[in-house]
Amino acid sequence: MKIGILGSGNVAQALAKGFIAQGYSVTLGTRNPATLGDFVAANPAAAVTSPAEAAAFGHLLVLAVKGTVAQLVLSGVQEHLAGKVLIDTTDPIMDAPPVQGVLQFFTGPNDSLGERLQNKFPQVRVVKAFNSVGSAFMVNPQFAGGPPTMFIAGNDADMGAIEASRALEPLCQLWCLPGFLHNEWSHAFKLLK
Ligand SMILES: NC(=O)c1ccc[n+]([C@@H]2O[C@H](COP(=O)([O-])OP(=O)(O)OC[C@H]3O[C@@H](n4cnc5c(N)ncnc54)[C@H](OP(=O)(O)O)[C@@H]3O)[C@@H](O)[C@H]2O)c1
């Protein structure tokens, strides 16, 4: 399977390394491929190109850009979306500082970036995932308490609808709270039954 990752930051690089380790072919799409020289030198199996070329390359796509530009970036590659699954790692974080450690969102409680993207781009199947944990814990996370839960949502009978992103995206605020208050970033969520 070929995977096209839109973005080149922390999440894009962490997931690219994880996918490559599992044997997938990975291309990252960025506005500035030249800035990824060190990453490519350390990960020679990864290709880095433009967002449009990465979107054309991938059978499976990953969106790993700032939430404020998520729609803009998808608009720029929309001719390459049809029929594909898009793993949406984004959170709707405003360009504004946290309040008492709580990140500010540009969405409201009965709204989410995941469903906005699904509604705007119905030709792609949006799956919200990886948004509720730091990039260091996205691939084979090791915790003394055992493996954490990865919450996902998408329009599939087994997953619940993309509107469940309304519940998943605030987990980003909760995950970041101890970080902004106490500089503690080494934790993850687990669903107990
Ligand atoms: N960092 C985490 O631990 C973490 C965890 C869970 C979820 N998330 C979410 O995952 C997403 C990516 O986070 P990150 O930490 O990897 O971000 P990052 O390192 O800050 O990278 C930001 C990405 O956004 C793109 N971008 C920024 N401004 C843009 C613009 N004006 N036009 C087009 N692209 C633009 C950049 O594209 P270029 O490559 O073209 O510069 C870059 O790839 C965010 O939505 C974040 O909320 C992050």
PDB file of N, CA and C in Angstrom, residues 19-103:
ATOM      1  N   PHE A  19       4.918   3.877   9.460  1.00  0.00           N
ATOM      2  CA  PHE A  19       4.425   3.179   8.263  1.00  0.00           C
ATOM      3  C   PHE A  19       5.579   2.496   7.528  1.00  0.00           C
ATOM      4  N   ILE A  20       6.699   3.179   7.421  1.00  0.00           N
ATOM      5  CA  ILE A  20       7.861   2.589   6.734  1.00  0.00           C
ATOM      6  C   ILE A  20       8.316   1.324   7.460  1.00  0.00           C
ATOM      7  N   ALA A  21       8.323   1.380   8.792  1.00  0.00           N
ATOM      8  CA  ALA A  21       8.737   0.206   9.579  1.00  0.00           C
ATOM      9  C   ALA A  21       7.802  -0.976   9.349  1.00  0.00           C
ATOM     10  N   GLN A  22       6.571  -0.685   8.950  1.00  0.00           N
ATOM     11  CA  GLN A  22       5.602  -1.755   8.657  1.00  0.00           C
ATOM     12  C   GLN A  22       5.649  -2.167   7.189  1.00  0.00           C
ATOM     13  N   GLY A  23       6.561  -1.580   6.422  1.00  0.00           N
ATOM     14  CA  GLY A  23       6.742  -2.005   5.038  1.00  0.00           C
ATOM     15  C   GLY A  23       5.955  -1.230   4.000  1.00  0.00           C
ATOM     16  N   TYR A  24       5.316  -0.144   4.393  1.00  0.00           N
ATOM     17  CA  TYR A  24       4.553   0.652   3.430  1.00  0.00           C
ATOM     18  C   TYR A  24       5.473   1.626   2.693  1.00  0.00           C
ATOM     19  N   SER A  25       5.047   2.021   1.483  1.00  0.00           N
ATOM     20  CA  SER A  25       5.736   3.075   0.745  1.00  0.00           C
ATOM     21  C   SER A  25       5.120   4.405   1.134  1.00  0.00           C
ATOM     22  N   VAL A  26       5.975   5.357   1.508  1.00  0.00           N
ATOM     23  CA  VAL A  26       5.483   6.614   2.082  1.00  0.00           C
ATOM     24  C   VAL A  26       6.059   7.820   1.340  1.00  0.00           C
ATOM     25  N   THR A  27       5.162   8.748   0.993  1.00  0.00           N
ATOM     26  CA  THR A  27       5.579  10.034   0.444  1.00  0.00           C
ATOM     27  C   THR A  27       4.947  11.149   1.265  1.00  0.00           C
ATOM     28  N   LEU A  28       5.768  12.086   1.719  1.00  0.00           N
ATOM     29  CA  LEU A  28       5.274  13.251   2.453  1.00  0.00           C
ATOM     30  C   LEU A  28       5.114  14.413   1.488  1.00  0.00           C
ATOM     31  N   GLY A  29       4.053  15.199   1.685  1.00  0.00           N
ATOM     32  CA  GLY A  29       3.831  16.375   0.858  1.00  0.00           C
ATOM     33  C   GLY A  29       3.953  17.640   1.668  1.00  0.00           C
ATOM     34  N   THR A  30       4.820  18.539   1.223  1.00  0.00           N
ATOM     35  CA  THR A  30       5.072  19.779   1.945  1.00  0.00           C
ATOM     36  C   THR A  30       5.281  20.914   0.954  1.00  0.00           C
ATOM     37  N   ARG A  31       5.060  22.137   1.454  1.00  0.00           N
ATOM     38  CA  ARG A  31       5.315  23.300   0.586  1.00  0.00           C
ATOM     39  C   ARG A  31       6.803  23.494   0.358  1.00  0.00           C
ATOM     40  N   ASN A  32       7.633  22.952   1.261  1.00  0.00           N
ATOM     41  CA  ASN A  32       9.080  23.198   1.195  1.00  0.00           C
ATOM     42  C   ASN A  32       9.869  21.897   1.308  1.00  0.00           C
ATOM     43  N   PRO A  33       9.870  21.074   0.244  1.00  0.00           N
ATOM     44  CA  PRO A  33      10.573  19.781   0.337  1.00  0.00           C
ATOM     45  C   PRO A  33      12.051  19.927   0.715  1.00  0.00           C
ATOM     46  N   ALA A  34      12.675  21.029   0.335  1.00  0.00           N
ATOM     47  CA  ALA A  34      14.107  21.192   0.587  1.00  0.00           C
ATOM     48  C   ALA A  34      14.419  21.220   2.080  1.00  0.00           C
ATOM     49  N   THR A  35      13.442  21.576   2.908  1.00  0.00           N
ATOM     50  CA  THR A  35      13.697  21.673   4.354  1.00  0.00           C
ATOM     51  C   THR A  35      13.703  20.306   5.038  1.00  0.00           C
ATOM     52  N   LEU A  36      13.352  19.246   4.294  1.00  0.00           N
ATOM     53  CA  LEU A  36      13.266  17.907   4.898  1.00  0.00           C
ATOM     54  C   LEU A  36      14.524  17.083   4.646  1.00  0.00           C
ATOM     55  N   GLY A  37      15.617  17.750   4.325  1.00  0.00           N
ATOM     56  CA  GLY A  37      16.852  17.043   3.992  1.00  0.00           C
ATOM     57  C   GLY A  37      17.318  16.120   5.102  1.00  0.00           C
ATOM     58  N   ASP A  38      17.305  16.595   6.322  1.00  0.00           N
ATOM     59  CA  ASP A  38      17.779  15.774   7.440  1.00  0.00           C
ATOM     60  C   ASP A  38      16.868  14.560   7.644  1.00  0.00           C
ATOM     61  N   PHE A  39      15.566  14.778   7.488  1.00  0.00           N
ATOM     62  CA  PHE A  39      14.622  13.671   7.666  1.00  0.00           C
ATOM     63  C   PHE A  39      14.838  12.597   6.598  1.00  0.00           C
ATOM     64  N   VAL A  40      15.019  13.011   5.364  1.00  0.00           N
ATOM     65  CA  VAL A  40      15.218  12.042   4.283  1.00  0.00           C
ATOM     66  C   VAL A  40      16.563  11.327   4.450  1.00  0.00           C
ATOM     67  N   ALA A  41      17.574  12.064   4.916  1.00  0.00           N
ATOM     68  CA  ALA A  41      18.883  11.432   5.132  1.00  0.00           C
ATOM     69  C   ALA A  41      18.771  10.337   6.194  1.00  0.00           C
ATOM     70  N   ALA A  42      17.964  10.597   7.223  1.00  0.00           N
ATOM     71  CA  ALA A  42      17.796   9.611   8.304  1.00  0.00           C
ATOM     72  C   ALA A  42      16.777   8.532   7.954  1.00  0.00           C
ATOM     73  N   ASN A  43      15.925   8.824   6.982  1.00  0.00           N
ATOM     74  CA  ASN A  43      14.855   7.873   6.594  1.00  0.00           C
ATOM     75  C   ASN A  43      14.831   7.762   5.072  1.00  0.00           C
ATOM     76  N   PRO A  44      15.836   7.100   4.500  1.00  0.00           N
ATOM     77  CA  PRO A  44      15.969   7.115   3.040  1.00  0.00           C
ATOM     78  C   PRO A  44      14.810   6.457   2.301  1.00  0.00           C
ATOM     79  N   ALA A  45      13.993   5.673   2.991  1.00  0.00           N
ATOM     80  CA  ALA A  45      12.841   5.065   2.318  1.00  0.00           C
ATOM     81  C   ALA A  45      11.715   6.068   2.104  1.00  0.00           C
ATOM     82  N   ALA A  46      11.776   7.203   2.782  1.00  0.00           N
ATOM     83  CA  ALA A  46      10.711   8.200   2.655  1.00  0.00           C
ATOM     84  C   ALA A  46      10.989   9.117   1.468  1.00  0.00           C
ATOM     85  N   ALA A  47       9.950   9.433   0.717  1.00  0.00           N
ATOM     86  CA  ALA A  47      10.055  10.429  -0.344  1.00  0.00           C
ATOM     87  C   ALA A  47       9.367  11.703   0.136  1.00  0.00           C
ATOM     88  N   VAL A  48       9.884  12.838  -0.323  1.00  0.00           N
ATOM     89  CA  VAL A  48       9.285  14.126   0.046  1.00  0.00           C
ATOM     90  C   VAL A  48       9.049  14.924  -1.223  1.00  0.00           C
ATOM     91  N   THR A  49       7.818  15.406  -1.374  1.00  0.00           N
ATOM     92  CA  THR A  49       7.462  16.131  -2.584  1.00  0.00           C
ATOM     93  C   THR A  49       6.397  17.164  -2.249  1.00  0.00           C
ATOM     94  N   SER A  50       5.651  17.615  -3.245  1.00  0.00           N
ATOM     95  CA  SER A  50       4.582  18.598  -3.009  1.00  0.00           C
ATOM     96  C   SER A  50       3.340  17.912  -2.446  1.00  0.00           C
ATOM     97  N   PRO A  51       2.436  18.677  -1.811  1.00  0.00           N
ATOM     98  CA  PRO A  51       1.188  18.072  -1.343  1.00  0.00           C
ATOM     99  C   PRO A  51       0.400  17.394  -2.470  1.00  0.00           C
ATOM    100  N   ALA A  52       0.325  18.011  -3.624  1.00  0.00           N
ATOM    101  CA  ALA A  52      -0.446  17.419  -4.732  1.00  0.00           C
ATOM    102  C   ALA A  52       0.157  16.082  -5.161  1.00  0.00           C
ATOM    103  N   GLU A  53       1.480  16.020  -5.266  1.00  0.00           N
ATOM    104  CA  GLU A  53       2.119  14.760  -5.683  1.00  0.00           C
ATOM    105  C   GLU A  53       1.984  13.685  -4.608  1.00  0.00           C
ATOM    106  N   ALA A  54       2.058  14.082  -3.337  1.00  0.00           N
ATOM    107  CA  ALA A  54       1.874  13.102  -2.263  1.00  0.00           C
ATOM    108  C   ALA A  54       0.442  12.570  -2.270  1.00  0.00           C
ATOM    109  N   ALA A  55      -0.524  13.458  -2.517  1.00  0.00           N
ATOM    110  CA  ALA A  55      -1.924  13.028  -2.560  1.00  0.00           C
ATOM    111  C   ALA A  55      -2.177  12.110  -3.757  1.00  0.00           C
ATOM    112  N   ALA A  56      -1.534  12.411  -4.874  1.00  0.00           N
ATOM    113  CA  ALA A  56      -1.694  11.552  -6.052  1.00  0.00           C
ATOM    114  C   ALA A  56      -1.049  10.186  -5.811  1.00  0.00           C
ATOM    115  N   PHE A  57       0.049  10.161  -5.085  1.00  0.00           N
ATOM    116  CA  PHE A  57       0.802   8.927  -4.818  1.00  0.00           C
ATOM    117  C   PHE A  57       0.022   7.977  -3.910  1.00  0.00           C
ATOM    118  N   GLY A  58      -0.630   8.516  -2.899  1.00  0.00           N
ATOM    119  CA  GLY A  58      -1.183   7.666  -1.845  1.00  0.00           C
ATOM    120  C   GLY A  58      -2.483   6.985  -2.221  1.00  0.00           C
ATOM    121  N   HIS A  59      -2.559   5.683  -1.938  1.00  0.00           N
ATOM    122  CA  HIS A  59      -3.858   4.997  -1.967  1.00  0.00           C
ATOM    123  C   HIS A  59      -4.602   5.307  -0.678  1.00  0.00           C
ATOM    124  N   LEU A  60      -3.818   5.439   0.388  1.00  0.00           N
ATOM    125  CA  LEU A  60      -4.309   5.877   1.694  1.00  0.00           C
ATOM    126  C   LEU A  60      -3.650   7.224   1.979  1.00  0.00           C
ATOM    127  N   LEU A  61      -4.430   8.184   2.455  1.00  0.00           N
ATOM    128  CA  LEU A  61      -3.884   9.511   2.735  1.00  0.00           C
ATOM    129  C   LEU A  61      -3.940   9.816   4.221  1.00  0.00           C
ATOM    130  N   VAL A  62      -2.998  10.633   4.673  1.00  0.00           N
ATOM    131  CA  VAL A  62      -2.953  11.093   6.062  1.00  0.00           C
ATOM    132  C   VAL A  62      -2.883  12.610   6.030  1.00  0.00           C
ATOM    133  N   LEU A  63      -3.748  13.252   6.803  1.00  0.00           N
ATOM    134  CA  LEU A  63      -3.715  14.710   6.908  1.00  0.00           C
ATOM    135  C   LEU A  63      -3.052  15.083   8.228  1.00  0.00           C
ATOM    136  N   ALA A  64      -1.906  15.739   8.151  1.00  0.00           N
ATOM    137  CA  ALA A  64      -1.129  16.081   9.359  1.00  0.00           C
ATOM    138  C   ALA A  64      -0.627  17.515   9.249  1.00  0.00           C
ATOM    139  N   VAL A  65      -1.570  18.438   9.120  1.00  0.00           N
ATOM    140  CA  VAL A  65      -1.230  19.862   9.041  1.00  0.00           C
ATOM    141  C   VAL A  65      -1.952  20.610  10.148  1.00  0.00           C
ATOM    142  N   LYS A  66      -1.588  21.870  10.333  1.00  0.00           N
ATOM    143  CA  LYS A  66      -2.290  22.720  11.312  1.00  0.00           C
ATOM    144  C   LYS A  66      -3.787  22.705  11.029  1.00  0.00           C
ATOM    145  N   GLY A  67      -4.580  22.616  12.094  1.00  0.00           N
ATOM    146  CA  GLY A  67      -6.024  22.570  11.903  1.00  0.00           C
ATOM    147  C   GLY A  67      -6.570  23.768  11.146  1.00  0.00           C
ATOM    148  N   THR A  68      -5.976  24.931  11.347  1.00  0.00           N
ATOM    149  CA  THR A  68      -6.469  26.146  10.695  1.00  0.00           C
ATOM    150  C   THR A  68      -6.312  26.102   9.180  1.00  0.00           C
ATOM    151  N   VAL A  69      -5.432  25.244   8.659  1.00  0.00           N
ATOM    152  CA  VAL A  69      -5.227  25.179   7.202  1.00  0.00           C
ATOM    153  C   VAL A  69      -5.675  23.840   6.624  1.00  0.00           C
ATOM    154  N   ALA A  70      -6.324  23.006   7.430  1.00  0.00           N
ATOM    155  CA  ALA A  70      -6.690  21.662   6.964  1.00  0.00           C
ATOM    156  C   ALA A  70      -7.558  21.726   5.701  1.00  0.00           C
ATOM    157  N   GLN A  71      -8.578  22.580   5.734  1.00  0.00           N
ATOM    158  CA  GLN A  71      -9.478  22.687   4.584  1.00  0.00           C
ATOM    159  C   GLN A  71      -8.748  23.241   3.363  1.00  0.00           C
ATOM    160  N   LEU A  72      -7.894  24.223   3.608  1.00  0.00           N
ATOM    161  CA  LEU A  72      -7.123  24.826   2.523  1.00  0.00           C
ATOM    162  C   LEU A  72      -6.234  23.790   1.844  1.00  0.00           C
ATOM    163  N   VAL A  73      -5.553  22.988   2.658  1.00  0.00           N
ATOM    164  CA  VAL A  73      -4.628  21.984   2.097  1.00  0.00           C
ATOM    165  C   VAL A  73      -5.405  20.932   1.303  1.00  0.00           C
ATOM    166  N   LEU A  74      -6.541  20.485   1.829  1.00  0.00           N
ATOM    167  CA  LEU A  74      -7.332  19.486   1.078  1.00  0.00           C
ATOM    168  C   LEU A  74      -7.896  20.084  -0.205  1.00  0.00           C
ATOM    169  N   SER A  75      -8.282  21.363  -0.148  1.00  0.00           N
ATOM    170  CA  SER A  75      -8.792  22.006  -1.370  1.00  0.00           C
ATOM    171  C   SER A  75      -7.739  21.985  -2.473  1.00  0.00           C
ATOM    172  N   GLY A  76      -6.490  22.127  -2.072  1.00  0.00           N
ATOM    173  CA  GLY A  76      -5.409  22.155  -3.057  1.00  0.00           C
ATOM    174  C   GLY A  76      -5.104  20.814  -3.691  1.00  0.00           C
ATOM    175  N   VAL A  77      -5.628  19.732  -3.114  1.00  0.00           N
ATOM    176  CA  VAL A  77      -5.317  18.391  -3.654  1.00  0.00           C
ATOM    177  C   VAL A  77      -6.607  17.625  -3.969  1.00  0.00           C
ATOM    178  N   GLN A  78      -7.729  18.344  -4.095  1.00  0.00           N
ATOM    179  CA  GLN A  78      -9.016  17.635  -4.096  1.00  0.00           C
ATOM    180  C   GLN A  78      -9.206  16.715  -5.281  1.00  0.00           C
ATOM    181  N   GLU A  79      -8.476  16.950  -6.370  1.00  0.00           N
ATOM    182  CA  GLU A  79      -8.644  16.036  -7.516  1.00  0.00           C
ATOM    183  C   GLU A  79      -8.025  14.661  -7.252  1.00  0.00           C
ATOM    184  N   HIS A  80      -7.301  14.530  -6.141  1.00  0.00           N
ATOM    185  CA  HIS A  80      -6.649  13.250  -5.816  1.00  0.00           C
ATOM    186  C   HIS A  80      -7.290  12.541  -4.625  1.00  0.00           C
ATOM    187  N   LEU A  81      -8.481  12.972  -4.225  1.00  0.00           N
ATOM    188  CA  LEU A  81      -9.093  12.424  -3.007  1.00  0.00           C
ATOM    189  C   LEU A  81     -10.096  11.299  -3.273  1.00  0.00           C
ATOM    190  N   ALA A  82     -10.697  11.292  -4.419  1.00  0.00           N
ATOM    191  CA  ALA A  82     -11.885  10.457  -4.650  1.00  0.00           C
ATOM    192  C   ALA A  82     -11.645   8.978  -4.352  1.00  0.00           C
ATOM    193  N   GLY A  83     -12.524   8.422  -3.521  1.00  0.00           N
ATOM    194  CA  GLY A  83     -12.507   6.984  -3.253  1.00  0.00           C
ATOM    195  C   GLY A  83     -11.471   6.539  -2.241  1.00  0.00           C
ATOM    196  N   LYS A  84     -10.690   7.478  -1.714  1.00  0.00           N
ATOM    197  CA  LYS A  84      -9.621   7.102  -0.779  1.00  0.00           C
ATOM    198  C   LYS A  84     -10.067   7.291   0.669  1.00  0.00           C
ATOM    199  N   VAL A  85      -9.334   6.646   1.568  1.00  0.00           N
ATOM    200  CA  VAL A  85      -9.489   6.898   3.001  1.00  0.00           C
ATOM    201  C   VAL A  85      -8.475   7.967   3.398  1.00  0.00           C
ATOM    202  N   LEU A  86      -8.919   8.933   4.175  1.00  0.00           N
ATOM    203  CA  LEU A  86      -8.046   9.993   4.678  1.00  0.00           C
ATOM    204  C   LEU A  86      -8.010   9.907   6.198  1.00  0.00           C
ATOM    205  N   ILE A  87      -6.868   9.529   6.749  1.00  0.00           N
ATOM    206  CA  ILE A  87      -6.708   9.551   8.206  1.00  0.00           C
ATOM    207  C   ILE A  87      -6.449  10.990   8.624  1.00  0.00           C
ATOM    208  N   ASP A  88      -7.364  11.534   9.416  1.00  0.00           N
ATOM    209  CA  ASP A  88      -7.321  12.942   9.806  1.00  0.00           C
ATOM    210  C   ASP A  88      -6.783  13.057  11.230  1.00  0.00           C
ATOM    211  N   THR A  89      -5.549  13.520  11.361  1.00  0.00           N
ATOM    212  CA  THR A  89      -4.905  13.647  12.674  1.00  0.00           C
ATOM    213  C   THR A  89      -5.102  15.035  13.283  1.00  0.00           C
ATOM    214  N   THR A  90      -5.799  15.917  12.581  1.00  0.00           N
ATOM    215  CA  THR A  90      -5.792  17.330  12.968  1.00  0.00           C
ATOM    216  C   THR A  90      -6.701  17.630  14.156  1.00  0.00           C
ATOM    217  N   ASP A  91      -6.401  18.716  14.817  1.00  0.00           N
ATOM    218  CA  ASP A  91      -7.269  19.257  15.854  1.00  0.00           C
ATOM    219  C   ASP A  91      -7.535  20.724  15.537  1.00  0.00           C
ATOM    220  N   PRO A  92      -8.726  21.212  15.903  1.00  0.00           N
ATOM    221  CA  PRO A  92      -9.128  22.583  15.525  1.00  0.00           C
ATOM    222  C   PRO A  92      -8.579  23.637  16.468  1.00  0.00           C
ATOM    223  N   ILE A  93      -7.265  23.711  16.585  1.00  0.00           N
ATOM    224  CA  ILE A  93      -6.619  24.615  17.542  1.00  0.00           C
ATOM    225  C   ILE A  93      -6.504  26.016  16.930  1.00  0.00           C
ATOM    226  N   MET A  94      -6.975  27.001  17.674  1.00  0.00           N
ATOM    227  CA  MET A  94      -6.881  28.391  17.222  1.00  0.00           C
ATOM    228  C   MET A  94      -5.448  28.899  17.302  1.00  0.00           C
ATOM    229  N   ASP A  95      -5.165  29.922  16.529  1.00  0.00           N
ATOM    230  CA  ASP A  95      -3.900  30.637  16.669  1.00  0.00           C
ATOM    231  C   ASP A  95      -4.026  31.606  17.837  1.00  0.00           C
ATOM    232  N   ALA A  96      -4.119  31.056  19.026  1.00  0.00           N
ATOM    233  CA  ALA A  96      -4.277  31.856  20.249  1.00  0.00           C
ATOM    234  C   ALA A  96      -3.740  31.017  21.400  1.00  0.00           C
ATOM    235  N   PRO A  97      -3.276  31.666  22.458  1.00  0.00           N
ATOM    236  CA  PRO A  97      -2.677  30.909  23.566  1.00  0.00           C
ATOM    237  C   PRO A  97      -3.722  30.132  24.353  1.00  0.00           C
ATOM    238  N   PRO A  98      -3.293  29.052  25.040  1.00  0.00           N
ATOM    239  CA  PRO A  98      -4.225  28.314  25.906  1.00  0.00           C
ATOM    240  C   PRO A  98      -4.728  29.214  27.037  1.00  0.00           C
ATOM    241  N   VAL A  99      -5.915  28.884  27.552  1.00  0.00           N
ATOM    242  CA  VAL A  99      -6.494  29.585  28.699  1.00  0.00           C
ATOM    243  C   VAL A  99      -6.430  28.643  29.889  1.00  0.00           C
ATOM    244  N   GLN A 100      -5.649  28.991  30.899  1.00  0.00           N
ATOM    245  CA  GLN A 100      -5.447  28.114  32.070  1.00  0.00           C
ATOM    246  C   GLN A 100      -5.019  26.717  31.610  1.00  0.00           C
ATOM    247  N   GLY A 101      -4.209  26.659  30.575  1.00  0.00           N
ATOM    248  CA  GLY A 101      -3.712  25.378  30.069  1.00  0.00           C
ATOM    249  C   GLY A 101      -4.627  24.690  29.075  1.00  0.00           C
ATOM    250  N   VAL A 102      -5.797  25.285  28.796  1.00  0.00           N
ATOM    251  CA  VAL A 102      -6.749  24.657  27.869  1.00  0.00           C
ATOM    252  C   VAL A 102      -6.625  25.308  26.496  1.00  0.00           C
ATOM    253  N   LEU A 103      -6.268  24.516  25.515  1.00  0.00           N
ATOM    254  CA  LEU A 103      -6.162  25.030  24.144  1.00  0.00           C
ATOM    255  C   LEU A 103      -7.501  25.582  23.685  1.00  0.00           C
TER     256      LEU A 103
END
